[in-house]
C-alpha positions as a printed NumPy array, in Angstrom:
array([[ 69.03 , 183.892, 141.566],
       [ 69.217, 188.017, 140.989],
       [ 68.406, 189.259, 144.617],
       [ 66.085, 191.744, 142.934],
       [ 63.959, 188.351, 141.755],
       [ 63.575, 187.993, 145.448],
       [ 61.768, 191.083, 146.058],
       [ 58.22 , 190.012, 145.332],
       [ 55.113, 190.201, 147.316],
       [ 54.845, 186.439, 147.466],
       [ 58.312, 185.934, 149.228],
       [ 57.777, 189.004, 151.354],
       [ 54.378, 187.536, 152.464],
       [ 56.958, 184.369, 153.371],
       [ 59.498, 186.595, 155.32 ],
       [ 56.815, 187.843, 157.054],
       [ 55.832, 184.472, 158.811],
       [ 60.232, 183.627, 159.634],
       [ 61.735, 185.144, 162.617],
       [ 65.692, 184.1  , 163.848],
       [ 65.414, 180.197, 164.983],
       [ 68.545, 180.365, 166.46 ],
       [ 68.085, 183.363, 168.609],
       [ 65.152, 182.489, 169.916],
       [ 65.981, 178.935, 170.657],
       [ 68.475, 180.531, 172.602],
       [ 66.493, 183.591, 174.179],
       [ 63.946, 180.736, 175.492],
       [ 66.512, 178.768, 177.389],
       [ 67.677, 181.811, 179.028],
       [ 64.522, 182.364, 180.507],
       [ 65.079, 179.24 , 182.385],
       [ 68.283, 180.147, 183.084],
       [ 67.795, 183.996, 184.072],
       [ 71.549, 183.628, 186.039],
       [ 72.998, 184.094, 182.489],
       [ 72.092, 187.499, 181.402],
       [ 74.135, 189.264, 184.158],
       [ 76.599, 186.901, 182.473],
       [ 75.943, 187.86 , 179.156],
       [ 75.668, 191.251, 179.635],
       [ 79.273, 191.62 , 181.105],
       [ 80.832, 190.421, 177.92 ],
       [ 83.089, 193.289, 176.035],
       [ 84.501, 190.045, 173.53 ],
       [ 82.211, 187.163, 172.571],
       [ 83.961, 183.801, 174.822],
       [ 85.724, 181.066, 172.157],
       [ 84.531, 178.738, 174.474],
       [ 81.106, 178.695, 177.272],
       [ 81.245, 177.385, 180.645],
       [ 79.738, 174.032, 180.761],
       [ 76.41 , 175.898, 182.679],
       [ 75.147, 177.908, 179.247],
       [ 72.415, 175.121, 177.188],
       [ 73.166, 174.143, 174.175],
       [ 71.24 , 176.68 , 171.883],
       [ 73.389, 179.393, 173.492],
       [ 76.402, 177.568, 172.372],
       [ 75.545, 177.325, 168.926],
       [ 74.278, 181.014, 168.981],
       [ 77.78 , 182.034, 169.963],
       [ 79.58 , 179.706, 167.914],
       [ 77.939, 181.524, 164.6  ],
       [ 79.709, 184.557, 165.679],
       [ 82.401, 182.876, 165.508],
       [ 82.257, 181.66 , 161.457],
       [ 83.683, 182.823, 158.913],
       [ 81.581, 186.215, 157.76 ],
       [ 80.218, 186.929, 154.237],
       [ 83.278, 187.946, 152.493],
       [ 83.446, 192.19 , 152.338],
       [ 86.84 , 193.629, 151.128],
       [ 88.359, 195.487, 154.104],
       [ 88.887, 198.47 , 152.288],
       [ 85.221, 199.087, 151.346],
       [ 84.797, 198.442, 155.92 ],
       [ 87.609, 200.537, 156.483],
       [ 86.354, 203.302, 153.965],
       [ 82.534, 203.088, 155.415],
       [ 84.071, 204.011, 158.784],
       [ 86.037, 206.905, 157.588],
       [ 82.938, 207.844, 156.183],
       [ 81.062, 207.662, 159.299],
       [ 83.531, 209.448, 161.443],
       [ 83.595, 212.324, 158.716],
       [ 79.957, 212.766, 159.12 ],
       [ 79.402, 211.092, 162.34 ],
       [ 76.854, 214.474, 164.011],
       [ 74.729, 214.286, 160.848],
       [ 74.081, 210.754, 160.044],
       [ 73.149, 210.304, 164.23 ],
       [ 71.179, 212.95 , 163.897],
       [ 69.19 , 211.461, 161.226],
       [ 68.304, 208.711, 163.262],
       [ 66.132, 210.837, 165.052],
       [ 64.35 , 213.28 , 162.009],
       [ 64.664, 210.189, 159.634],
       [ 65.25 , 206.865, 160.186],
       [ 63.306, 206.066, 163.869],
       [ 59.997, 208.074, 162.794],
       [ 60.055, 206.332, 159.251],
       [ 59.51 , 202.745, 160.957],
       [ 56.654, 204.224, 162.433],
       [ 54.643, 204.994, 159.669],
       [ 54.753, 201.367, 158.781],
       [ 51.42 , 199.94 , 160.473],
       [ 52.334, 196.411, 160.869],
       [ 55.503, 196.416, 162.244],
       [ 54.646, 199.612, 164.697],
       [ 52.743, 196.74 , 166.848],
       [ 55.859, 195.593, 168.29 ],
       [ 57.492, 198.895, 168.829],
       [ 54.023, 200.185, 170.959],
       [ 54.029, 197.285, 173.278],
       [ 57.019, 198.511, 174.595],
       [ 56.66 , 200.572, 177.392],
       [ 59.937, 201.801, 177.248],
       [ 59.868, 202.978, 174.016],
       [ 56.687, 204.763, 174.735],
       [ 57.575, 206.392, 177.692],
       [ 60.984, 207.162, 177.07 ],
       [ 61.539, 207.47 , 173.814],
       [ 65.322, 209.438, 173.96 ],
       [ 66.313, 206.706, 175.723],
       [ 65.976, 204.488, 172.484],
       [ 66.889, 207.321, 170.373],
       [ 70.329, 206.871, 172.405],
       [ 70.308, 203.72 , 172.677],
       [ 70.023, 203.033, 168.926],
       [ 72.605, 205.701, 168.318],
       [ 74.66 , 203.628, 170.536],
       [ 73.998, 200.818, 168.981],
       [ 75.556, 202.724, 165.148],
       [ 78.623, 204.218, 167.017],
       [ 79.545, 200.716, 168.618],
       [ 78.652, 199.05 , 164.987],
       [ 81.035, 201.886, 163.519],
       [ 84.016, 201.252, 165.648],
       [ 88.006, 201.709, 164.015],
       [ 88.588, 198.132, 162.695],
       [ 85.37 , 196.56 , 163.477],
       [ 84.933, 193.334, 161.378],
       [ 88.754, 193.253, 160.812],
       [ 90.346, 193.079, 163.686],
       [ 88.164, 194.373, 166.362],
       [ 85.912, 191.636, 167.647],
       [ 84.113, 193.453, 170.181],
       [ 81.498, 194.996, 168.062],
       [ 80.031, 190.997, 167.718],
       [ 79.434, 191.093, 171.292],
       [ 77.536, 194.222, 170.903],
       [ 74.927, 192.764, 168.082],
       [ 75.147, 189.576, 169.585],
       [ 73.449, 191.357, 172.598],
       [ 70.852, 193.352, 170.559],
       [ 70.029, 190.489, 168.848],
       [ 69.318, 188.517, 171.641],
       [ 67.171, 191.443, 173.036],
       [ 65.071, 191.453, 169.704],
       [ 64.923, 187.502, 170.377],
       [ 63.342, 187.946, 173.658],
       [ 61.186, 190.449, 172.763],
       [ 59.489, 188.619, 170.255],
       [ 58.793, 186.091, 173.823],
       [ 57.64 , 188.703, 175.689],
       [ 55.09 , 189.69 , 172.552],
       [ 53.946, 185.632, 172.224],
       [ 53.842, 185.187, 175.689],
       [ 52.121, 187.831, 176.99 ],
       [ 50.642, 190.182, 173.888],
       [ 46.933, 188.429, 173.888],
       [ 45.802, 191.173, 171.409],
       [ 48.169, 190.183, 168.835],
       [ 46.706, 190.142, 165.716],
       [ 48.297, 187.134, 163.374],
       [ 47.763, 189.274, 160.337],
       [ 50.366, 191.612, 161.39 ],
       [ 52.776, 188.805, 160.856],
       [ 54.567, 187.732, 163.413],
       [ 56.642, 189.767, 165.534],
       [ 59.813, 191.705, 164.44 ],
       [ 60.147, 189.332, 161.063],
       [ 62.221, 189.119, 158.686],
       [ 60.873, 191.802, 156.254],
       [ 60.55 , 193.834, 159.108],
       [ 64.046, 193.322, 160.091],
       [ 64.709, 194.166, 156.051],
       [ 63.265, 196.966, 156.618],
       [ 64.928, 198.113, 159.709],
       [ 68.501, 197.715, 158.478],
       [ 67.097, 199.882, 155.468],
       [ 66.857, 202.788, 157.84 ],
       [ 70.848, 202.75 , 158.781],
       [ 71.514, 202.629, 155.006],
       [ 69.565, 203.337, 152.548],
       [ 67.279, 206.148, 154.606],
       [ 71.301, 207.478, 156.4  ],
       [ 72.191, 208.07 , 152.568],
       [ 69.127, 209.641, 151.188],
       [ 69.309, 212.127, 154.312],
       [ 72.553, 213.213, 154.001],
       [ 71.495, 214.142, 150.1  ],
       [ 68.673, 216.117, 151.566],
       [ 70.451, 218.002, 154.152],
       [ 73.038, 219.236, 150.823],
       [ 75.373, 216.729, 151.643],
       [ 76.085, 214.593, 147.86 ],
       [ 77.335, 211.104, 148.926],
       [ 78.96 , 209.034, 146.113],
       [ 78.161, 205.892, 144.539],
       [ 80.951, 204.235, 145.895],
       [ 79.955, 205.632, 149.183],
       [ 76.448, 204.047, 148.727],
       [ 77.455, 200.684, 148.02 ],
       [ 79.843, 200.81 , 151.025],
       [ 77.282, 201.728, 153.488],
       [ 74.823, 198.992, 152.048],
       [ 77.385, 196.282, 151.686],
       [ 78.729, 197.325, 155.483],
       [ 75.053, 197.296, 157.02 ],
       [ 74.259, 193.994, 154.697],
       [ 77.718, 192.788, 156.916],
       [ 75.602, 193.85 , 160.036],
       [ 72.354, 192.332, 159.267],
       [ 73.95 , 188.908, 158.932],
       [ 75.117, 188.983, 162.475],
       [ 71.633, 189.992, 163.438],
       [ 69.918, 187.034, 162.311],
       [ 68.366, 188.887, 158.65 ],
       [ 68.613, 186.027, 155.723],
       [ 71.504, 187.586, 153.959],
       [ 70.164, 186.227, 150.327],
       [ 67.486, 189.146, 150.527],
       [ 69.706, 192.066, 151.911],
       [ 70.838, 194.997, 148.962],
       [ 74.013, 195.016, 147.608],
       [ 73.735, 197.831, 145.639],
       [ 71.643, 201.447, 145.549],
       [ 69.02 , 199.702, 142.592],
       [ 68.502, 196.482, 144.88 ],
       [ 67.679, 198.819, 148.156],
       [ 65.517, 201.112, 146.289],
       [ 63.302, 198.397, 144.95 ],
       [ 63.205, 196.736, 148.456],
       [ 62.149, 200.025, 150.071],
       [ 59.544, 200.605, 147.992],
       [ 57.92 , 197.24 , 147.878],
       [ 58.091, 197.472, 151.445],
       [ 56.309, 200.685, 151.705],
       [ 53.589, 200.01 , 148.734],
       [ 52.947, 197.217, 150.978],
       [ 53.   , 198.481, 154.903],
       [ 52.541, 202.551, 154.602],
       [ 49.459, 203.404, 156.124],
       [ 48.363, 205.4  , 159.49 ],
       [ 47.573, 203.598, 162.712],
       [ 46.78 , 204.174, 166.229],
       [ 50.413, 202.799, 166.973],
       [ 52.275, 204.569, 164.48 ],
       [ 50.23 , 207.831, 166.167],
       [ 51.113, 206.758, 169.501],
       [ 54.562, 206.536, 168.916],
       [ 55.537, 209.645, 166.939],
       [ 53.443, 212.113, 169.225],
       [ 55.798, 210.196, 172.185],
       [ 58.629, 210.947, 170.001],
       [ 57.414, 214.518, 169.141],
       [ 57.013, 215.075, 172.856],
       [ 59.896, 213.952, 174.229],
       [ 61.57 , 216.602, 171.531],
       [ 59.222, 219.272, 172.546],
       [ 60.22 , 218.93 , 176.552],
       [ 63.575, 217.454, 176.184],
       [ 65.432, 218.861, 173.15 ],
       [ 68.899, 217.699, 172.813],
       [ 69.422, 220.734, 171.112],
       [ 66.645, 222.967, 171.813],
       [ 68.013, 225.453, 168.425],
       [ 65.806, 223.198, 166.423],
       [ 62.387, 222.923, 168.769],
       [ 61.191, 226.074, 166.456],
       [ 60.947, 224.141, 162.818],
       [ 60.878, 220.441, 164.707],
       [ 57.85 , 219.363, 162.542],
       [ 59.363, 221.185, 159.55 ],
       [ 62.85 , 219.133, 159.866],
       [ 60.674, 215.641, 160.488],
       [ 58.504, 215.973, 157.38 ],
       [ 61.418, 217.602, 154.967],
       [ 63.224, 214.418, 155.809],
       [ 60.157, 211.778, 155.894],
       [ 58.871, 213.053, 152.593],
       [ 54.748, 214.272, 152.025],
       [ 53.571, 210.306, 151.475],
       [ 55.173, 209.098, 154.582],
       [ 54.885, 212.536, 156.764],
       [ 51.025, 212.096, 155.94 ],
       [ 50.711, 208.867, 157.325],
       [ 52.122, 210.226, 160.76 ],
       [ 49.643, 213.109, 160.321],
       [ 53.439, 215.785, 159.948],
       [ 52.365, 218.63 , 157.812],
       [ 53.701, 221.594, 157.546],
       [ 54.626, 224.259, 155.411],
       [ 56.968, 225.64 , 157.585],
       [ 60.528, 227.015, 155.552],
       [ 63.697, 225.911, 156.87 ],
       [ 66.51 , 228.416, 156.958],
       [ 69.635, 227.564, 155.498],
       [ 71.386, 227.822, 159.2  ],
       [ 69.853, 225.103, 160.732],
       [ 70.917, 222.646, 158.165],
       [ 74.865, 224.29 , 158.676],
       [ 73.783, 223.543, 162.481],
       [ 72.818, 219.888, 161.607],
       [ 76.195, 219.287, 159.609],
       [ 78.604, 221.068, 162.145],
       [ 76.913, 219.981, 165.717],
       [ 73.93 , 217.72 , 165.536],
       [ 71.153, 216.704, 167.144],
       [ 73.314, 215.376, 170.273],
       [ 75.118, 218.191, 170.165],
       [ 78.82 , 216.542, 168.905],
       [ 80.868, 218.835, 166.582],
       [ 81.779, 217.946, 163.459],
       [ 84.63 , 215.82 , 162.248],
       [ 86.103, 214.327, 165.018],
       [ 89.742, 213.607, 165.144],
       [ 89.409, 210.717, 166.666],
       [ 86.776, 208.61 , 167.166],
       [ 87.279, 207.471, 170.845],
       [ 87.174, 211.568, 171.866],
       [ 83.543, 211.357, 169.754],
       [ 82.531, 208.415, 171.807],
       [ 83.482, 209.961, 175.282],
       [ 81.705, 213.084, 173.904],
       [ 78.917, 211.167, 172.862],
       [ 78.18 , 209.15 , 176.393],
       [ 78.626, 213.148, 178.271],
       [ 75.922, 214.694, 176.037],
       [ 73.398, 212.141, 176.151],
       [ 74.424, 211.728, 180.229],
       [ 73.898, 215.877, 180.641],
       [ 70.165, 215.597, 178.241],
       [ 68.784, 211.939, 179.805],
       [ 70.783, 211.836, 183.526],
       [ 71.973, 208.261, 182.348],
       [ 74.601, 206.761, 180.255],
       [ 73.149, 204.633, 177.374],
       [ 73.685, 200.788, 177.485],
       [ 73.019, 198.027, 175.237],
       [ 71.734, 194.858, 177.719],
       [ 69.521, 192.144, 177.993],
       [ 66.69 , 193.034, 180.218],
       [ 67.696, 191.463, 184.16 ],
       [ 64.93 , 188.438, 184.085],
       [ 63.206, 186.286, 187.058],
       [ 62.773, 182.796, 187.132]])
C-alpha cells in the first residue's frame, strides 16, 4: 500500500489508541527492578548480551537494537550529517522558535507534556536536553559504524515508555478522548518537528535547502523513528508524504488549550529571564510567530506585528540560539562547545537518563 493511503482520519483515529508494546513491557519490569536504571543509564554502547538479572522484556527490547535496520544508503546518512554540521547553530536553534512551541499548539498531545513538572518548570532544561538528544542522533558515522547513538534512543525511548506509566498510573484526570498517552500519531507528529518543521525553518530564515536535502533529512529521521518505537509503515519518505501527514495532523489536533497556554508562557518565560542569547529577547515573540506561522501562532495566543531586521536572522545563521558559531570544523569541538554554553546559561550539563526510581 502507497504510505500516503495510510494517512486517513480512520487509521490516525487507530494510531491514536497504539503506544510501543515492547517498551513498555519493558519500562514496567523495571519498575520492579529499579537496580537497573543506574545500570542502564551507564551504557555509552548497547550490551550484545544482558546479565542473567535484566527480565525478559528488557532482553528483547535490546535485542531489536540489535536487528538489522530499515535499509538507508549510507551516503544519503553520511550526507544528512554533513548537512547538519554545516548548519548545526540554525537548525538547534529552531528547536526552540519552531519545532518545541509547534507541539504545543496541538491540544491533545500537550496533556502529556503539562504533567510534567519538569518541563513546566524548567523548560531550557528540555530545550537542552532535546537539543542533546539531535546532536547525539547526528553523530560522524552514526548508523554506519557508530553504535553508540542506539544507546542514546534506546534510553529516550525507554523514558517516553515510562512516562506513559507515570501518566496511567498516577494521571486520574486523564481524559480517554485525548487518546492515550504519547501515541503513535503523536509520536508521528513529533519526529515531524526534527524534519519536516527543521526544513521548512531553514527556508524561512533565507536558507534554500534542496530536494535531495529534504528527502535525506526525512529518510534519516524515518531511520530514527524506527528505533524509537514509531510503526515505520506510516513515517514520510518523501517531502509530498510529510506534507500531507502534517497537515492531517494539524486539521485534526490544532486548537488552543489551557495546556498548550501553560506551556508556551513557561517557555516564553524562561526566554524572557534566561536568554541564551539575550540579542534576540527584543523581537522574541516576533521570531516565535514568523516561524510558527498566523494559524498555529494564534492558537498559542503569539501575535505580533513586530518587523524583524535582517541582522538577527545573519545572527541566527552565524551563532544561534545557544550561542555556537557557525560551521564547525569538527563536530566533536561543536559538541564540547555545545555542553560549555548550555553549562554557563543552565549551571548543569545536559543528560539523557532514565529517571533514578524506588521500589
Amino acid at each position: 500500500m502507497n504510505t500516503l493511503d495510510l494517512y486517513t482520519v480512520d487509521r490516525m483515529d487507530a494510531l491514536r489508541e497504539r503506544q510501543d508494546e515492547l517498551a513498555d513491557f519493558a519500562a514496567e519490569d523495571l519498575i520492579r527492578h529499579p537496580e537497573l536504571v543506574p545500570v542502564i543509564n551507564s551504557w555509552e554502547r548497547l550490551p550484545e548480551v544482558l546479565p542473567d538479572a535484566f527480565p525478559p522484556s528488557l532482553m528483547r527490547y535490546v535485542a531489536f537494537f540489535h536487528q538489522p535496520p530499515p535499509e538507508v544508503d549510507p551516503i544519503v546518512i553520511r550526507q544528512t550529517q554533513r548537512f547538519f554540521e554545516k548548519n548545526a547553530s540554525l537548525v538547534l536553534s529552531l528547536l526552540g522558535f519552531y519545532s518545541l512551541p509547534f507541539t504545543y499548539a496541538f491540544a491533545d498531545g500537550a496533556e502529556v507534556l503539562v504533567r510534567s513538572k519538569r518541563i513546566l518548570e524548567n523548560p531550557g532544561k528540555r530545550l537542552a536536553e532535546t537539543a542533546l538528544f539531535v546532536m547525539e542522533c547526528y553523530r560522524p558515522q552514526a548508523f554506519i559504524g557508530e553504535t553508540g547513538v542506539l544507546a542514546v534512543i534506546a534510553k529516550v525511548r525507554l523514558i517516553h515508555a515510562l512516562s506513559r506509566l507515570f501518566i496511567r498510573k498516577y494521571a486520574r484526570d486523564w481524559n480517554p478522548a485525548w487518546g492515550k498517552p504519547i501515541n503513535q500519531e503523536d509520536m508521528l507528529a513529533t519526529n515531524l518537528t526534527f524534519s519536516l518543521l527543521v526544513y521548512r525553518g531553514m527556508e524561512r530564515s533565507g536558507v534554500r535547502v534542496s530536494t535531495s536535502e529534504r528527502e535525506g533529512m526525512l529518510r534519516y529521521w524515518g531511520l530514527i523513528g524506527h528505533y524509537l518505537g514509531i510503526d515505520p509503515a506510516y513515517l514520510p519518505e518523501n517531502s509530498k508524504q510529510a506534507f500531507e501527514l502534517e497537515r492531517l495532523i494539524r486539521k485534526r489536533h490544532l486548537k488552543a488549550s489551557v495546556a498548550g497556554t501553560q506551556l508556551i508562557q513557561s517557555l516564553l518565560g524562561f526566554y524572557r529571564q534566561e536568554m541564551l542569547r539575550p540579542e534576540l529577547s527584543p523581537i522574541l515573540e516576533a521570531m516565535l510567530a514568523h516561524y510558527l506561522g498566523p494559524e498555529v501562532g494564534a492558537v498559542l495566543g503569539i501575535r505580533t506585528n513586530t518587523p524583524i531586521p535582517d541582522r538577527f536572522f545573519y545572527f541566527l545563521l552565524n551563532s544561534g540560539l545557544f550561542g555556537l558559531g557557525k560551521s564547525p570544523s569538527r563536530y566533536a569541538l561543536f559538541y564540547k562547545q555545545f555542553l560549555i554554553e548550555t553549562k554557563k546559561s543552565l549551571g548543569s550539563e545536559p543528560r539523557l537518563s532514565l529517571p533514578l526510581l524506588t521500589r
